CSV table of C-alpha atoms in Angstrom, one decimal:
chain,number,residue,atom,x,y,z
A,1,UNK,CA,91.3,100.7,82.7
A,2,UNK,CA,92.5,102.1,85.8
A,3,UNK,CA,91.5,103.9,88.6
A,4,UNK,CA,94.0,106.3,90.5
A,5,UNK,CA,93.4,107.7,94.0
A,6,UNK,CA,95.1,110.3,96.1
A,7,UNK,CA,94.7,111.8,99.6
A,8,UNK,CA,98.3,111.8,100.9
A,9,UNK,CA,98.2,115.3,101.4
A,10,UNK,CA,95.7,118.5,101.7
A,11,UNK,CA,94.4,118.1,98.5
A,12,UNK,CA,92.5,114.7,97.2
A,13,UNK,CA,91.6,113.3,93.6
A,14,UNK,CA,90.3,110.4,91.9
A,15,UNK,CA,90.7,109.7,88.1
A,16,UNK,CA,89.6,107.1,86.0
A,17,UNK,CA,91.8,106.3,83.1
A,18,UNK,CA,92.4,104.1,80.2
A,19,UNK,CA,95.6,104.5,78.7
A,20,UNK,CA,96.6,107.9,78.1
A,21,UNK,CA,93.0,108.8,77.7
A,22,UNK,CA,90.8,110.0,81.4
A,23,UNK,CA,87.7,109.2,81.4
A,24,UNK,CA,87.0,111.0,84.2
A,25,UNK,CA,88.9,112.8,87.3
A,26,UNK,CA,88.1,114.6,90.3
A,27,UNK,CA,90.6,117.3,91.9
A,28,UNK,CA,89.7,118.9,95.6
A,29,UNK,CA,91.5,121.1,97.6
A,30,UNK,CA,89.5,121.6,101.0
A,31,UNK,CA,91.9,120.3,103.5
A,32,UNK,CA,92.5,116.8,105.2
A,33,UNK,CA,88.5,116.3,104.9
A,34,UNK,CA,89.7,113.0,102.9
A,35,UNK,CA,87.7,110.7,105.5
A,36,UNK,CA,84.7,112.2,104.3
A,37,UNK,CA,85.6,112.8,100.4
A,38,UNK,CA,86.8,109.9,99.2
A,39,UNK,CA,84.6,107.3,98.6
A,40,UNK,CA,81.7,109.6,97.4
A,41,UNK,CA,84.6,111.1,94.5
A,42,UNK,CA,85.4,107.6,93.5
A,43,UNK,CA,81.9,106.7,93.0
A,44,UNK,CA,81.5,109.9,91.0
A,45,UNK,CA,84.4,109.3,89.2
A,46,UNK,CA,83.7,105.5,88.4
A,47,UNK,CA,80.4,106.1,87.8
A,48,UNK,CA,78.0,103.1,86.1
A,49,UNK,CA,81.8,101.2,84.7
A,50,UNK,CA,81.8,97.8,86.8
A,51,UNK,CA,84.7,97.6,89.0
A,52,UNK,CA,85.5,93.7,87.3
A,53,UNK,CA,86.5,95.9,84.1
A,54,UNK,CA,89.4,97.5,85.9
A,55,UNK,CA,92.9,96.5,85.7
A,56,UNK,CA,94.1,97.8,88.9
A,57,UNK,CA,93.3,100.5,91.3
A,58,UNK,CA,96.4,102.6,91.8
A,59,UNK,CA,97.5,105.1,94.7
A,60,UNK,CA,99.5,107.2,96.7
A,61,UNK,CA,100.8,104.9,99.9
A,62,UNK,CA,103.4,107.9,101.2
A,63,UNK,CA,105.6,109.9,102.3
A,64,UNK,CA,102.7,112.3,103.4
A,65,UNK,CA,100.3,112.8,105.8
A,66,UNK,CA,100.0,109.8,108.2
A,67,UNK,CA,96.0,110.4,108.3
A,68,UNK,CA,95.9,111.1,104.3
A,69,UNK,CA,97.7,108.0,103.2
A,70,UNK,CA,96.4,105.9,105.8
A,71,UNK,CA,92.8,106.8,104.8
A,72,UNK,CA,94.1,106.3,101.0
A,73,UNK,CA,95.3,103.0,101.5
A,74,UNK,CA,92.4,101.6,103.8
A,75,UNK,CA,90.3,102.6,100.8
A,76,UNK,CA,91.7,101.1,98.2
A,77,UNK,CA,92.5,97.9,100.4
A,78,UNK,CA,88.7,97.1,100.9
A,79,UNK,CA,87.8,98.1,97.8
A,80,UNK,CA,90.0,96.0,95.8
A,81,UNK,CA,89.2,93.2,98.4
A,82,UNK,CA,85.7,93.8,97.8
A,83,UNK,CA,85.8,93.5,93.8
A,84,UNK,CA,88.9,90.9,93.6
A,85,UNK,CA,91.2,94.1,91.8
A,86,UNK,CA,95.1,94.3,91.9
A,87,UNK,CA,96.2,97.4,93.3
A,88,UNK,CA,99.2,99.6,92.4
A,89,UNK,CA,101.4,101.7,95.4
A,90,UNK,CA,102.3,105.1,93.7
A,91,UNK,CA,105.5,107.2,95.6
A,92,UNK,CA,103.3,110.6,96.6
A,93,UNK,CA,106.7,112.3,95.3
A,94,UNK,CA,106.7,110.2,92.2
A,95,UNK,CA,103.7,111.2,91.3
A,96,UNK,CA,104.2,114.8,91.5
A,97,UNK,CA,107.2,114.5,88.9
A,98,UNK,CA,104.7,113.1,86.8
A,99,UNK,CA,103.4,116.3,86.6
A,100,UNK,CA,106.0,117.6,84.2
A,101,UNK,CA,105.7,115.3,81.2
A,102,UNK,CA,105.7,117.3,78.3
A,103,UNK,CA,107.3,119.7,79.7
A,104,UNK,CA,111.5,120.9,79.0
A,105,UNK,CA,113.7,119.3,80.6
A,106,UNK,CA,114.8,119.8,84.0
A,107,UNK,CA,115.3,118.6,87.2
A,108,UNK,CA,112.4,118.0,89.6
A,109,UNK,CA,112.7,118.6,93.1
A,110,UNK,CA,109.3,117.0,95.0
A,111,UNK,CA,109.1,118.1,98.1
A,112,UNK,CA,106.3,117.9,101.1
A,113,UNK,CA,106.6,120.1,104.3
A,114,UNK,CA,107.8,117.4,106.9
A,115,UNK,CA,108.1,120.4,109.7
A,116,UNK,CA,110.6,122.4,111.2
A,117,UNK,CA,112.4,122.6,107.7
A,118,UNK,CA,112.3,118.9,106.6
A,119,UNK,CA,111.4,118.1,104.0
A,120,UNK,CA,110.1,114.6,102.8
A,121,UNK,CA,111.7,114.9,98.9
A,122,UNK,CA,112.9,113.1,96.1
A,123,UNK,CA,114.5,114.3,93.3
A,124,UNK,CA,113.7,113.4,89.1
A,125,UNK,CA,115.5,113.6,85.9
A,126,UNK,CA,113.1,115.4,83.6
A,127,UNK,CA,115.1,114.4,80.3
A,128,UNK,CA,113.7,113.7,76.3
A,129,UNK,CA,110.2,112.8,77.7
A,130,UNK,CA,110.9,110.8,80.4
A,131,UNK,CA,111.0,110.5,83.9
A,132,UNK,CA,114.0,109.1,85.7
A,133,UNK,CA,114.6,109.0,89.5
A,134,UNK,CA,117.8,110.6,91.0
A,135,UNK,CA,117.2,109.6,94.8
A,136,UNK,CA,115.4,107.7,96.7
A,137,UNK,CA,112.0,109.0,98.9
A,138,UNK,CA,113.7,110.3,101.9
A,139,UNK,CA,113.4,113.1,105.1
A,140,UNK,CA,115.7,115.9,104.5
A,141,UNK,CA,117.2,119.2,105.9
A,142,UNK,CA,116.3,122.3,103.7
A,143,UNK,CA,120.8,122.7,104.1
A,144,UNK,CA,121.4,119.6,102.6
A,145,UNK,CA,118.8,120.0,100.3
A,146,UNK,CA,120.3,123.6,99.0
A,147,UNK,CA,123.9,121.3,98.7
A,148,UNK,CA,122.5,119.3,96.1
A,149,UNK,CA,120.2,121.0,94.4
A,150,UNK,CA,123.4,123.9,93.7
A,151,UNK,CA,125.1,120.7,91.5
A,152,UNK,CA,121.7,121.2,88.3
A,153,UNK,CA,121.5,123.5,86.1
A,154,UNK,CA,117.2,123.9,86.4
A,155,UNK,CA,115.3,123.0,89.4
A,156,UNK,CA,111.7,122.9,89.5
A,157,UNK,CA,110.2,123.0,92.9
A,158,UNK,CA,106.8,121.2,93.5
A,159,UNK,CA,104.8,119.5,96.0
A,160,UNK,CA,103.0,121.0,99.2
A,161,UNK,CA,106.4,122.3,100.2
A,162,UNK,CA,107.4,123.6,97.0
A,163,UNK,CA,106.5,127.3,98.1
A,164,UNK,CA,108.2,126.9,101.5
A,165,UNK,CA,111.3,125.2,100.0
A,166,UNK,CA,111.4,127.7,97.5
A,167,UNK,CA,111.1,130.5,99.7
A,168,UNK,CA,114.3,129.1,102.0
A,169,UNK,CA,116.7,127.5,99.4
A,170,UNK,CA,118.0,130.9,97.9
A,171,UNK,CA,119.5,129.5,94.8
A,172,UNK,CA,119.5,130.8,91.3
A,173,UNK,CA,118.9,127.7,89.2
A,174,UNK,CA,115.6,126.9,91.1
A,175,UNK,CA,112.3,127.6,90.4
A,176,UNK,CA,108.7,127.3,91.6
A,177,UNK,CA,106.3,125.3,89.7
A,178,UNK,CA,103.3,127.1,88.4
A,179,UNK,CA,100.5,126.7,90.6
A,180,UNK,CA,98.5,124.0,88.1
A,181,UNK,CA,101.2,121.6,89.0
A,182,UNK,CA,102.4,122.0,92.5
A,183,UNK,CA,100.4,119.1,93.7
A,184,UNK,CA,99.9,115.5,92.9
A,185,UNK,CA,96.7,114.6,91.4
A,186,UNK,CA,95.5,111.0,90.8
A,187,UNK,CA,95.8,111.7,86.1
A,188,UNK,CA,99.7,111.8,87.4
A,189,UNK,CA,99.2,108.7,89.6
A,190,UNK,CA,98.0,107.2,86.7
A,191,UNK,CA,100.7,107.7,84.5
A,192,UNK,CA,103.4,106.8,87.0
A,193,UNK,CA,101.5,103.3,87.4
A,194,UNK,CA,101.8,102.6,83.7
A,195,UNK,CA,105.2,100.5,84.4
A,196,UNK,CA,104.5,99.2,87.9
A,197,UNK,CA,104.0,96.1,89.1
A,198,UNK,CA,100.7,94.9,90.4
A,199,UNK,CA,100.3,93.4,93.8
A,200,UNK,CA,97.2,91.8,95.4
A,201,UNK,CA,95.1,93.8,98.1
A,202,UNK,CA,96.2,92.1,101.2
A,203,UNK,CA,100.4,93.5,100.0
A,204,UNK,CA,99.4,97.4,99.7
A,205,UNK,CA,100.9,98.8,102.5
A,206,UNK,CA,100.9,102.8,103.8
A,207,UNK,CA,105.0,104.1,103.3
A,208,UNK,CA,106.4,106.3,106.0
A,209,UNK,CA,109.3,107.9,106.3
A,210,UNK,CA,109.5,108.3,109.8
A,211,UNK,CA,107.6,108.0,112.9
A,212,UNK,CA,104.0,110.2,113.4
A,213,UNK,CA,104.5,112.8,116.1
A,214,UNK,CA,102.6,111.0,118.5
A,215,UNK,CA,105.0,108.2,118.1
A,216,UNK,CA,108.2,110.5,118.6
A,217,UNK,CA,106.8,112.2,121.9
A,218,UNK,CA,106.0,108.5,123.0
A,219,UNK,CA,109.6,107.5,122.4
A,220,UNK,CA,110.7,110.7,124.2
A,221,UNK,CA,109.2,109.9,127.0
A,222,UNK,CA,110.2,106.3,127.4
A,223,UNK,CA,113.7,108.0,126.9
A,224,UNK,CA,114.0,105.4,123.9
């Protein structure tokens, strides 16, 4: 069994899976209150299942909200250390792409709002029921992303930055994902984690694509 967790953006979700079977899952979209909501969600989802029965705990370790990513990773590290369970880090953007397994072939453009018309982004090819990564996770401007997307026949835009991106990309080959598939969720985290290596809890770390706003402002003050 696998416990999957996401708290990398405004949404949060937890899922307990056994192979392709979802035993129980919860999803909320109430803003960045994950420090208060995440542990109670985990307790409700795992219920009476002993942690010793888990094969691993999967968690989105970025990109996303600095606070949300830190809360998710710290929570999982604490649980995994205590219960001696290995971890599986999953890219938030890759988890978004796995929402579309079973859909028609397309390029999945996963985007998270990085402010000032920049996005955390990665592109994935959905073909014959499989997800293949096209680009690494990166921070990219809307202008540079537009130049890439115009080369594809069919693009689906998803993620918490999807509406902003779709409204400004101005390309006929791009469409906004349906509401139920826009946000990453723990069930998709579990799907993305299936073929990934397990690591010990001490090796689980957040992955940020750029410095936080506070760190950037401090560098500016120091003239670095």
